Coordinates of C-alpha atoms and ligand atoms in Angstrom, one line a residue:
M412 CA -7.2 -51.6 -6.8
R413 CA -8.0 -49.3 -9.5
N414 CA -6.4 -46.0 -9.3
V415 CA -8.2 -42.8 -10.1
S416 CA -7.2 -42.6 -13.9
S417 CA -8.3 -46.3 -14.6
L418 CA -11.5 -45.5 -13.0
L419 CA -11.9 -42.4 -15.0
A420 CA -11.2 -44.5 -18.2
F421 CA -13.8 -46.9 -17.0
Y422 CA -16.4 -44.1 -16.3
L423 CA -15.7 -42.6 -20.0
A424 CA -16.1 -45.9 -21.6
F425 CA -19.4 -46.2 -19.7
L426 CA -20.7 -42.8 -21.1
S427 CA -19.5 -43.5 -24.5
C428 CA -21.4 -46.7 -24.9
N429 CA -24.3 -45.4 -22.9
Q430 CA -25.0 -48.9 -21.6
T431 CA -27.7 -49.5 -18.8
T432 CA -26.8 -50.6 -15.6
E433 CA -28.6 -51.2 -12.2
D434 CA -29.2 -47.9 -10.4
N435 CA -26.8 -48.6 -7.7
T436 CA -23.8 -48.7 -10.2
A437 CA -24.8 -45.7 -12.3
P438 CA -22.0 -43.1 -12.3
E439 CA -23.0 -39.4 -12.0
P440 CA -23.5 -38.1 -15.5
D441 CA -21.2 -34.9 -15.3
R442 CA -18.1 -34.1 -13.5
T443 CA -17.7 -30.7 -12.1
W444 CA -15.1 -29.1 -9.7
W445 CA -17.6 -28.2 -7.2
K446 CA -18.9 -31.9 -6.8
E447 CA -15.3 -33.0 -6.2
A448 CA -14.4 -30.0 -3.9
I449 CA -13.7 -30.6 -0.3
V450 CA -14.8 -27.4 1.5
Y451 CA -13.2 -25.9 4.6
Q452 CA -15.6 -23.6 6.3
L453 CA -13.6 -20.8 7.7
Y454 CA -15.0 -18.4 10.5
P455 CA -12.7 -15.3 10.0
R456 CA -13.5 -13.6 13.4
S457 CA -12.0 -16.7 15.2
F458 CA -9.2 -17.9 12.9
K459 CA -6.2 -15.9 13.3
D460 CA -5.6 -12.4 14.7
T461 CA -2.6 -10.6 13.6
D462 CA -2.9 -7.1 14.9
G463 CA -3.6 -8.0 18.7
D464 CA -7.2 -6.6 18.6
G465 CA -8.6 -9.7 19.6
V466 CA -10.4 -10.5 16.3
G467 CA -9.2 -12.7 13.4
D468 CA -8.3 -10.9 10.2
L469 CA -7.5 -11.5 6.5
K470 CA -3.7 -11.3 7.2
G471 CA -4.3 -14.1 9.7
I472 CA -5.8 -16.2 6.9
I473 CA -2.9 -15.3 4.6
D474 CA -0.4 -16.5 7.2
E475 CA -1.9 -19.8 7.5
L476 CA -2.8 -20.5 3.7
D477 CA -0.1 -23.3 3.9
Y478 CA -1.8 -24.6 6.9
I479 CA -5.1 -24.6 5.0
K480 CA -3.6 -26.3 1.8
S481 CA -1.9 -28.9 4.2
L482 CA -5.4 -30.2 5.1
G483 CA -6.0 -31.3 1.6
V484 CA -9.3 -29.2 1.2
T485 CA -9.9 -27.7 -2.1
A486 CA -12.1 -24.7 -1.3
V487 CA -12.9 -22.4 1.5
W488 CA -16.2 -21.1 2.3
L489 CA -15.5 -17.7 4.2
N490 CA -18.3 -16.4 6.5
P491 CA -18.9 -12.7 5.6
I492 CA -16.2 -10.3 5.5
Y493 CA -18.1 -7.1 4.4
G494 CA -18.5 -3.8 5.9
S495 CA -20.8 -4.5 9.1
P496 CA -21.5 -3.0 12.5
N497 CA -21.5 -6.7 13.6
A498 CA -24.9 -7.1 15.3
D499 CA -24.7 -10.7 14.0
N500 CA -21.1 -11.0 13.3
G501 CA -21.2 -9.8 9.7
Y502 CA -24.4 -11.2 8.8
D503 CA -25.7 -7.5 8.9
V504 CA -24.0 -5.9 5.8
S505 CA -23.5 -2.1 5.8
D506 CA -21.3 -2.1 3.0
Y507 CA -21.4 -4.9 0.3
R508 CA -18.4 -3.7 -1.5
A509 CA -15.9 -3.1 1.4
I510 CA -14.0 -5.2 4.0
M511 CA -14.8 -5.0 7.5
A512 CA -12.4 -2.8 9.2
E513 CA -11.5 -5.4 11.8
F514 CA -10.6 -7.8 8.9
G515 CA -8.4 -5.6 7.0
T516 CA -8.4 -3.9 3.7
M517 CA -9.3 -4.9 0.1
A518 CA -5.6 -5.1 -0.7
D519 CA -5.5 -7.9 2.0
F520 CA -8.5 -9.7 0.3
D521 CA -7.0 -9.5 -3.0
R522 CA -3.6 -10.9 -1.6
M523 CA -5.8 -13.6 0.3
L524 CA -7.5 -14.6 -2.9
E525 CA -4.4 -14.7 -4.9
G526 CA -2.6 -16.9 -2.3
M527 CA -5.5 -19.2 -2.3
H528 CA -5.6 -19.6 -6.1
Q529 CA -1.8 -20.0 -6.2
R530 CA -2.4 -23.0 -3.9
G531 CA -5.3 -24.4 -6.0
I532 CA -7.8 -23.4 -3.4
K533 CA -11.2 -21.9 -4.6
L534 CA -12.9 -19.3 -2.5
V535 CA -16.8 -19.3 -1.8
M536 CA -18.2 -15.9 -0.4
D537 CA -21.0 -15.8 1.7
I538 CA -23.7 -13.4 0.2
V539 CA -26.1 -11.9 2.7
V540 CA -28.9 -10.4 0.8
N541 CA -32.2 -11.6 2.2
H542 CA -31.5 -8.7 4.6
S543 CA -28.9 -5.9 5.1
S544 CA -27.7 -4.0 8.2
D545 CA -30.1 -1.2 9.6
Q546 CA -26.8 1.0 9.0
H547 CA -26.8 0.3 5.2
P548 CA -27.2 3.6 3.4
W549 CA -30.1 1.9 1.7
F550 CA -31.9 1.5 4.9
R551 CA -30.9 5.0 6.4
A552 CA -32.3 6.5 3.4
S553 CA -35.4 3.9 3.3
R554 CA -36.4 5.1 6.8
S555 CA -35.9 8.6 6.5
S556 CA -39.2 9.4 4.4
R557 CA -42.0 7.6 2.8
T558 CA -41.1 9.2 -0.4
S559 CA -37.4 8.2 -0.4
P560 CA -36.2 6.4 -3.6
Y561 CA -35.1 3.6 -1.3
R562 CA -38.3 3.3 0.6
D563 CA -39.3 0.4 -1.5
Y564 CA -35.9 -1.6 -0.8
Y565 CA -37.4 -2.7 2.4
H566 CA -40.8 -3.9 3.7
W567 CA -42.8 -1.1 5.4
W568 CA -46.2 -1.4 6.9
P569 CA -47.8 2.1 7.5
A570 CA -48.9 2.6 11.2
E571 CA -52.3 4.1 10.1
K572 CA -53.3 0.7 8.9
G573 CA -53.0 -0.4 12.5
K574 CA -50.5 -3.3 13.6
P575 CA -49.3 -5.6 10.7
P576 CA -50.3 -9.3 10.9
Y577 CA -47.9 -11.0 13.1
R578 CA -44.6 -12.2 11.9
Y579 CA -42.3 -14.5 13.8
S580 CA -38.8 -13.2 14.2
L581 CA -35.9 -15.8 14.7
F582 CA -33.8 -13.4 16.7
D583 CA -35.9 -10.8 18.3
P584 CA -36.3 -10.6 22.2
S585 CA -40.1 -10.2 21.7
G586 CA -40.5 -12.6 18.9
D587 CA -42.0 -10.0 16.7
A588 CA -40.5 -9.5 13.2
W589 CA -42.1 -5.9 12.7
K590 CA -40.5 -2.9 14.4
Y591 CA -42.2 0.3 14.8
D592 CA -40.1 3.0 13.4
S593 CA -41.2 6.6 14.5
I594 CA -39.4 8.5 12.0
T595 CA -42.2 7.8 9.2
D596 CA -44.7 6.3 11.6
A597 CA -44.4 2.8 10.0
Y598 CA -43.3 -0.8 10.9
Y599 CA -40.5 -2.6 9.1
L600 CA -39.9 -6.2 8.7
H601 CA -37.1 -8.2 10.1
Y602 CA -37.0 -12.0 10.1
F603 CA -33.7 -12.0 12.1
S604 CA -32.8 -9.2 14.5
F605 CA -34.2 -5.6 14.1
Q606 CA -30.6 -4.6 13.0
Q607 CA -31.3 -7.0 10.0
P608 CA -34.2 -5.3 8.0
D609 CA -35.4 -7.7 5.3
L610 CA -34.7 -6.3 1.6
K611 CA -37.6 -6.2 -0.7
W612 CA -36.7 -8.8 -3.6
E613 CA -40.2 -7.7 -5.1
N614 CA -38.4 -4.7 -6.3
P615 CA -36.5 -4.9 -9.5
E616 CA -34.1 -2.0 -8.6
L617 CA -33.0 -3.6 -5.4
R618 CA -32.5 -7.1 -7.5
R619 CA -30.4 -5.1 -10.0
E620 CA -28.2 -3.7 -7.1
V621 CA -27.6 -7.1 -5.7
Y622 CA -26.6 -8.6 -9.1
D623 CA -24.1 -5.7 -9.4
I624 CA -22.7 -6.4 -6.1
M625 CA -22.4 -10.2 -7.0
R626 CA -20.6 -9.3 -10.1
F627 CA -18.2 -7.1 -8.4
W628 CA -17.0 -10.0 -6.4
A629 CA -17.2 -12.4 -9.5
E630 CA -15.0 -10.0 -11.3
K631 CA -12.5 -10.0 -8.6
G632 CA -12.4 -13.8 -9.3
V633 CA -14.2 -15.4 -6.3
D634 CA -15.3 -18.8 -7.3
G635 CA -18.7 -19.2 -5.6
F636 CA -21.4 -17.7 -3.4
R637 CA -23.2 -19.2 -0.4
L638 CA -26.6 -17.6 -0.3
D639 CA -27.5 -16.9 3.3
A640 CA -31.2 -17.2 4.2
F641 CA -32.2 -16.8 0.6
Q642 CA -35.0 -19.2 0.7
F643 CA -36.9 -16.4 2.7
A644 CA -36.4 -13.6 0.2
A645 CA -39.8 -13.7 -1.6
K646 CA -42.6 -12.4 0.5
D647 CA -46.3 -11.7 -0.2
T648 CA -46.3 -8.1 0.2
T649 CA -49.9 -8.0 1.1
Y650 CA -48.6 -9.4 4.2
P651 CA -51.5 -11.9 4.9
A652 CA -52.5 -13.0 8.3
F653 CA -50.9 -16.5 9.1
P654 CA -52.8 -19.1 11.3
A655 CA -52.1 -18.8 15.0
G656 CA -49.0 -20.9 16.1
Y657 CA -47.7 -20.9 12.7
E658 CA -44.3 -19.9 14.1
K659 CA -43.8 -23.6 15.2
D660 CA -43.5 -24.5 11.6
F661 CA -42.5 -21.0 10.3
I662 CA -40.3 -22.6 7.2
Q663 CA -43.8 -23.5 5.7
Y664 CA -44.7 -20.0 5.6
Y665 CA -41.3 -18.1 5.1
A666 CA -39.6 -20.4 2.6
M667 CA -39.9 -20.7 -1.2
Q668 CA -42.6 -18.2 -1.4
P669 CA -44.0 -17.2 -5.0
G670 CA -41.4 -15.2 -6.9
L671 CA -38.5 -16.9 -5.6
H672 CA -37.5 -19.1 -8.3
E673 CA -38.0 -16.3 -10.9
Y674 CA -35.3 -14.2 -8.7
L675 CA -33.0 -17.2 -8.7
Q676 CA -33.5 -17.7 -12.5
E677 CA -32.7 -13.9 -13.0
M678 CA -29.7 -14.2 -10.6
N679 CA -28.5 -17.1 -12.6
R680 CA -28.9 -15.2 -15.9
E681 CA -27.5 -12.0 -14.7
V682 CA -24.5 -13.3 -12.7
L683 CA -24.0 -17.1 -12.1
S684 CA -24.1 -18.4 -15.6
R685 CA -21.7 -15.4 -16.6
Y686 CA -18.8 -16.6 -14.4
Q687 CA -17.2 -19.9 -13.4
V688 CA -18.9 -19.8 -10.2
M689 CA -20.6 -22.4 -7.9
S690 CA -23.7 -21.4 -5.7
V691 CA -25.1 -23.0 -2.6
S692 CA -28.2 -22.4 -1.1
E693 CA -28.5 -22.2 2.7
G694 CA -31.6 -24.3 3.5
A695 CA -33.4 -26.4 0.9
G696 CA -37.0 -25.3 1.2
R697 CA -39.8 -27.1 2.8
N698 CA -39.5 -30.5 1.3
F699 CA -37.7 -32.6 -1.4
E700 CA -39.6 -30.9 -4.2
D701 CA -38.4 -27.5 -3.3
A702 CA -34.9 -28.7 -3.1
H703 CA -34.8 -30.0 -6.5
A704 CA -36.4 -27.1 -7.7
L705 CA -33.6 -25.0 -6.4
V706 CA -30.7 -27.0 -7.7
D707 CA -31.7 -29.4 -10.5
A708 CA -29.4 -28.4 -13.3
D709 CA -32.4 -27.9 -15.7
R710 CA -33.8 -25.3 -13.4
H711 CA -30.8 -23.0 -14.1
E712 CA -30.9 -21.6 -10.4
L713 CA -28.2 -22.7 -7.9
N714 CA -25.9 -25.7 -7.9
M715 CA -26.0 -27.3 -4.4
A716 CA -28.6 -27.6 -1.6
Y717 CA -27.6 -27.2 1.9
A718 CA -30.3 -28.9 3.9
F719 CA -30.6 -29.0 7.5
E720 CA -32.4 -31.9 8.4
G721 CA -29.2 -33.9 9.1
V722 CA -27.4 -31.3 11.1
D723 CA -30.6 -30.7 13.3
I724 CA -30.8 -34.3 14.6
P725 CA -28.6 -34.2 17.7
Q726 CA -30.5 -32.5 20.5
Y727 CA -29.7 -31.6 24.1
E728 CA -31.5 -35.0 25.0
G729 CA -29.3 -36.8 22.6
Y730 CA -29.9 -38.5 19.2
A731 CA -30.6 -42.0 17.9
L732 CA -28.2 -43.4 15.1
D733 CA -31.3 -44.7 13.4
S734 CA -32.5 -41.2 12.7
M735 CA -29.2 -40.2 11.3
K736 CA -29.2 -43.2 8.9
A737 CA -32.9 -42.4 7.9
V738 CA -32.4 -38.7 7.2
F739 CA -28.8 -39.1 5.3
G740 CA -30.3 -42.3 3.5
R741 CA -33.4 -40.4 2.4
W742 CA -31.6 -37.3 1.1
D743 CA -29.1 -39.4 -0.6
A744 CA -31.8 -41.5 -2.3
E745 CA -33.6 -38.2 -3.4
F746 CA -30.5 -36.8 -4.9
A747 CA -28.9 -40.0 -6.4
H748 CA -29.8 -38.9 -10.1
D749 CA -30.6 -35.1 -10.0
G750 CA -29.3 -32.3 -8.1
W751 CA -26.5 -32.2 -5.6
L752 CA -26.1 -32.1 -1.8
S753 CA -23.9 -30.5 0.7
I754 CA -22.7 -32.9 3.5
F755 CA -22.0 -31.4 6.9
L756 CA -22.3 -32.2 10.6
A757 CA -21.4 -28.5 11.8
N758 CA -21.2 -25.1 11.0
H759 CA -21.0 -21.4 12.5
D760 CA -24.7 -21.8 13.7
Q761 CA -24.1 -25.0 15.7
A762 CA -22.4 -26.1 18.6
R763 CA -19.1 -28.3 18.0
M764 CA -19.5 -31.4 15.9
V765 CA -17.8 -33.6 18.4
S766 CA -19.8 -32.5 21.4
R767 CA -23.2 -32.9 19.6
W768 CA -22.6 -36.0 17.5
G769 CA -19.6 -37.7 19.0
N770 CA -18.3 -38.1 22.7
D771 CA -16.0 -35.1 23.7
N772 CA -14.9 -36.9 26.8
P773 CA -11.1 -37.0 26.5
A774 CA -11.2 -40.9 26.4
F775 CA -13.4 -40.8 23.3
R776 CA -13.0 -37.4 21.9
N777 CA -10.2 -38.1 19.2
A778 CA -11.8 -41.5 18.0
S779 CA -15.2 -39.9 17.9
A780 CA -14.0 -36.8 16.0
S781 CA -12.1 -38.8 13.6
L782 CA -15.0 -40.9 13.0
L783 CA -17.4 -37.9 12.3
N784 CA -14.7 -36.6 9.8
T785 CA -14.6 -40.1 8.1
F786 CA -18.5 -39.8 7.7
I787 CA -18.5 -36.3 6.2
L788 CA -15.6 -37.3 3.8
S789 CA -17.1 -40.6 2.8
M790 CA -20.6 -39.6 1.8
R791 CA -22.0 -38.6 -1.6
G792 CA -22.2 -34.7 -1.9
T793 CA -19.8 -32.0 -1.4
P794 CA -18.2 -32.2 2.2
Y795 CA -18.0 -29.0 4.3
C796 CA -15.7 -29.2 7.1
Y797 CA -15.8 -26.5 9.8
Y798 CA -12.8 -25.0 11.2
G799 CA -11.5 -26.6 14.2
D800 CA -13.2 -29.9 13.6
E801 CA -10.1 -31.1 11.8
L802 CA -8.8 -31.0 15.4
G803 CA -11.8 -32.3 17.2
M804 CA -12.3 -28.7 18.9
T805 CA -15.1 -29.1 21.7
N806 CA -17.8 -27.0 23.2
I807 CA -16.6 -24.3 25.7
D808 CA -19.0 -24.9 28.6
F809 CA -20.0 -21.2 29.6
D810 CA -22.1 -21.1 32.6
S811 CA -23.1 -17.4 32.8
I812 CA -25.1 -15.4 30.2
S813 CA -22.4 -12.7 30.5
Q814 CA -19.9 -14.9 28.8
Y815 CA -22.3 -15.4 25.5
R816 CA -21.5 -12.9 22.5
D817 CA -24.1 -14.3 19.9
I818 CA -27.2 -12.2 19.4
A819 CA -29.2 -15.2 19.0
A820 CA -28.3 -16.6 22.6
L821 CA -28.6 -13.0 24.2
N822 CA -32.0 -12.2 22.6
S823 CA -33.3 -15.8 23.3
Y824 CA -32.3 -15.4 27.1
Q825 CA -34.2 -12.2 27.2
K826 CA -37.2 -13.8 25.4
A827 CA -37.1 -16.8 27.8
R828 CA -36.8 -14.6 30.9
S829 CA -39.7 -12.5 29.8
E830 CA -41.9 -15.5 29.1
G831 CA -41.2 -16.9 32.6
A832 CA -39.3 -19.8 31.4
D833 CA -37.2 -22.2 33.6
M834 CA -34.0 -20.5 33.5
D835 CA -31.9 -23.2 34.9
D836 CA -33.0 -25.5 32.1
F837 CA -32.8 -22.7 29.6
M838 CA -28.9 -22.2 30.6
K839 CA -28.2 -25.9 30.3
R840 CA -29.7 -26.2 26.9
L841 CA -27.7 -23.0 26.0
N842 CA -24.5 -24.3 27.2
F843 CA -25.1 -27.4 24.9
S844 CA -26.4 -25.8 21.8
S845 CA -25.3 -22.3 21.6
R846 CA -23.6 -21.0 18.4
D847 CA -20.7 -19.5 20.4
N848 CA -19.6 -22.9 21.2
G849 CA -18.6 -23.3 17.5
R850 CA -17.2 -19.9 17.3
T851 CA -14.1 -20.0 19.9
P852 CA -10.8 -19.0 18.8
M853 CA -8.8 -21.5 16.7
Q854 CA -6.5 -23.4 18.8
W855 CA -3.0 -23.2 17.2
T856 CA -0.7 -23.7 20.0
A857 CA -0.6 -24.6 23.8
A858 CA 0.4 -21.0 24.6
P859 CA -1.7 -18.4 26.4
R860 CA -4.8 -17.6 24.2
A861 CA -3.9 -20.6 21.9
G862 CA -1.7 -18.6 19.6
F863 CA -4.9 -17.0 18.4
T864 CA -4.1 -13.5 19.3
S865 CA -1.7 -11.4 21.3
G866 CA -4.6 -9.4 22.7
T867 CA -7.7 -10.3 24.4
P868 CA -9.7 -12.7 22.2
W869 CA -13.4 -11.5 21.4
L870 CA -14.5 -14.9 22.8
P871 CA -12.6 -16.9 25.1
V872 CA -10.3 -19.5 24.1
N873 CA -11.2 -23.0 25.3
D874 CA -9.1 -24.2 28.3
N875 CA -8.3 -27.6 26.5
H876 CA -6.2 -25.8 24.0
T877 CA -3.0 -26.6 26.2
E878 CA -3.4 -30.1 24.9
L879 CA -6.0 -30.0 21.8
N880 CA -4.2 -27.7 19.4
V881 CA -2.5 -27.7 15.9
A882 CA 1.2 -27.8 16.8
R883 CA 0.7 -30.9 18.9
Q884 CA -1.6 -32.7 16.5
D885 CA 0.8 -31.6 13.5
S886 CA 3.5 -33.8 15.0
T887 CA 1.5 -36.5 16.4
E888 CA 1.0 -39.6 14.3
G889 CA -2.5 -40.7 14.0
S890 CA -3.8 -37.3 15.5
V891 CA -7.5 -36.1 14.5
L892 CA -5.5 -33.6 12.3
N893 CA -3.4 -36.0 10.5
H894 CA -6.3 -38.4 10.0
F895 CA -8.2 -35.7 8.6
R896 CA -5.3 -35.1 6.0
R897 CA -5.4 -38.8 5.2
L898 CA -9.0 -38.8 4.6
T899 CA -9.1 -35.9 2.3
Q900 CA -6.2 -37.6 0.3
L901 CA -8.4 -40.8 0.2
R902 CA -11.4 -38.9 -1.2
R903 CA -9.4 -37.1 -3.8
D904 CA -7.9 -40.5 -4.9
H905 CA -11.3 -42.3 -5.0
L906 CA -14.1 -41.1 -7.1
E907 CA -16.1 -43.7 -5.8
L908 CA -16.3 -41.6 -2.5
V909 CA -17.5 -38.5 -4.6
Y910 CA -19.8 -40.0 -7.2
G911 CA -20.4 -43.7 -6.0
A912 CA -23.9 -44.9 -5.2
Y913 CA -24.5 -45.0 -1.4
D914 CA -26.2 -48.2 0.2
L915 CA -26.8 -48.8 3.7
V916 CA -25.6 -52.1 5.3
D917 CA -26.5 -53.4 8.8
A918 CA -29.5 -51.1 8.8
G919 CA -30.9 -52.4 12.1
S920 CA -27.7 -51.8 14.2
P921 CA -28.4 -49.2 16.8
Q922 CA -24.6 -48.6 17.1
V923 CA -22.9 -49.3 13.9
Y924 CA -23.4 -46.9 10.6
A925 CA -22.1 -49.2 7.8
Y926 CA -22.6 -48.4 4.0
T927 CA -21.0 -49.1 0.8
R928 CA -20.0 -46.7 -2.0
T929 CA -20.0 -48.2 -5.5
L930 CA -18.9 -46.6 -8.8
G931 CA -18.8 -49.2 -11.5
E932 CA -16.7 -52.2 -10.4
D933 CA -15.3 -50.3 -7.5
R934 CA -16.8 -50.8 -4.0
L935 CA -15.8 -49.4 -0.6
L936 CA -17.2 -50.2 2.6
V937 CA -17.4 -47.6 5.3
L938 CA -17.9 -49.0 9.0
L939 CA -18.4 -46.5 11.7
N940 CA -19.1 -47.6 15.4
F941 CA -20.9 -44.7 16.9
G942 CA -20.6 -45.9 20.4
D943 CA -18.2 -46.1 23.7
A944 CA -18.4 -49.9 23.4
E945 CA -16.8 -52.3 21.1
V946 CA -19.0 -54.0 18.7
V947 CA -19.1 -56.5 16.0
P948 CA -20.9 -55.5 12.8
T949 CA -23.3 -57.8 11.2
L950 CA -22.3 -57.7 7.4
P951 CA -24.1 -59.7 4.9
A952 CA -22.1 -62.8 3.5
A953 CA -21.9 -61.3 0.1
I954 CA -19.6 -58.5 1.7
V955 CA -16.1 -59.7 1.3
V956 CA -13.7 -57.1 2.5
G957 CA -10.3 -56.5 0.8
K958 CA -7.7 -54.0 1.6
Q959 CA -8.1 -51.6 4.5
L960 CA -7.7 -48.2 3.2
I961 CA -8.0 -46.2 6.5
D962 CA -8.6 -46.6 10.2
N963 CA -8.7 -44.1 13.0
Y964 CA -6.9 -46.5 15.4
P965 CA -3.3 -47.6 15.2
A966 CA -2.4 -50.4 12.7
Q967 CA -2.7 -53.3 15.2
T968 CA -6.4 -53.5 15.1
A969 CA -6.4 -53.5 11.4
G970 CA -8.2 -56.5 9.8
T971 CA -10.3 -57.3 12.8
M972 CA -14.0 -57.1 12.4
R973 CA -14.6 -56.1 15.9
L974 CA -14.8 -52.3 16.2
K975 CA -13.3 -50.5 19.0
P976 CA -15.1 -47.6 20.5
W977 CA -15.8 -44.9 17.8
Q978 CA -13.7 -46.9 15.4
A979 CA -13.9 -45.7 11.7
V980 CA -12.6 -47.8 8.9
I981 CA -12.8 -47.8 5.3
Y982 CA -12.3 -51.1 3.3
R983 CA -12.1 -51.9 -0.5
L984 CA -14.5 -54.5 -1.3
E985 CA -13.5 -57.7 -3.5
Ligands
NOJ1878 C1 -28.1 -17.6 8.7 C2 -26.4 -17.5 8.9 O1 -25.9 -18.8 8.9 C3 -26.7 -17.1 10.5 O2 -25.2 -17.1 11.0 C4 -27.2 -15.8 10.5 O3 -27.2 -15.3 11.8 C5 -28.6 -15.8 9.8 N1 -28.5 -16.5 8.5 C6 -28.9 -14.4 9.4 O4 -28.2 -13.8 8.6

């Protein structure tokens, strides 16, 4: 078996003689840290509380830096920690240069960043500038008078022109993205909640302010930015009417509007290119062409796309493995040569990975969580692992709307009620898909409140913390946690897993997802059984498996080609 340095030597030799090879053996032309990074997405509100207020904080993250390091991840994406009234848990920023009081102070931030860097972990900040909070001083000034110097930082429609053309809001209980404001007798635009007015990127003053904010954080030494909802930032400020029913496919009307690429190129010139920072777009536009235009190196915009087509596959009704293979395969093929992708099955806007993609029944939970982690960590693209998924944390099973905290859940409940929807059905679907499922406190121990807080947690702790927690898994051989650590080690040791060509094997199987990853002469085979029953994969005769590199079942099953329920194995190929 080649080790990493011999692989590298092969790779450099390849580059220097510039030989041509078949597509599926072509190595990536440029190595960068963010392609090789393993990202841990950390939702600060739910990670660790040190002051007993029931809300996670930066000191809690500092306390757990050794844990994060022990996972073998190399970067953290932190959800927003800026000053915010928390209408949308920090995605409504009222002060872009401050730390949210509940999370701590700037001194805590500096210590946290230093602690990460000391451990070789990079920090990616969430930057939320499609919209601000309605409590931001810019918006307060903007709404105060039609002649305010900040008026043009936001989108306004004077009421004397009548009602503005309908705009769909993702979060508003009425569905309307225009809110009437009596102070100046005008409507303002909010694609998300009314507490999140959209910033007007068409105004160069606003753009200068945002770049200045980004430079502030880059000067502090952060290593990257994740651009929240940025694909929606450019708007036609004549606000033309859209066709009736457009909201069913609103991305076509909201994403990637004229001007967006100019803003990104300007951001790249003004900020991104001046620092050693990576950038990831949330969303990838309307089609592959958009996605490439966002991240191909010659565009000088962003580094990495974060496309939703994959994560959107599992629905309340279930999903077919075929769709997963088709979607991930299509994206991989599209990005095999230019551009770069994020690989993820969960984030803070989704219910828990194992409950959506795996089987969270205790009989299959651990195996299926480990299988899903194997998938994320063995695909081409930068893997993003969401906090708690390294343990197999599950959905929480709320049954009353009073238990939910998420603005999207609460507002969609109101909307459904006012539209006379079948509320039993609505609640069942919410129970499956709510974002709160993915935001419950980190399960550190079996103690009351899972060792997350000494106070009352802002969102209930999952009852299963008594047996599903870090302390227990840390000391259990073969636990989801320890398997996750082995997977990250494997990825760090095998450049094939980062850069290697991806080829589907056994395409027709409804239960087995099998693929190879090839870099030069090195080939790995990933075998994943997405089912509760045993299965024998059908492999082409040309595939001759060699050493087994990792298995989510104990050693005695190694070498057999019959896969146990949710078994995930990686082999070296001869
Ligand atoms: C996308 C974020 O991921 C989500 O959590 C947030 O609610 C919206 N953008 C609005 O900022």
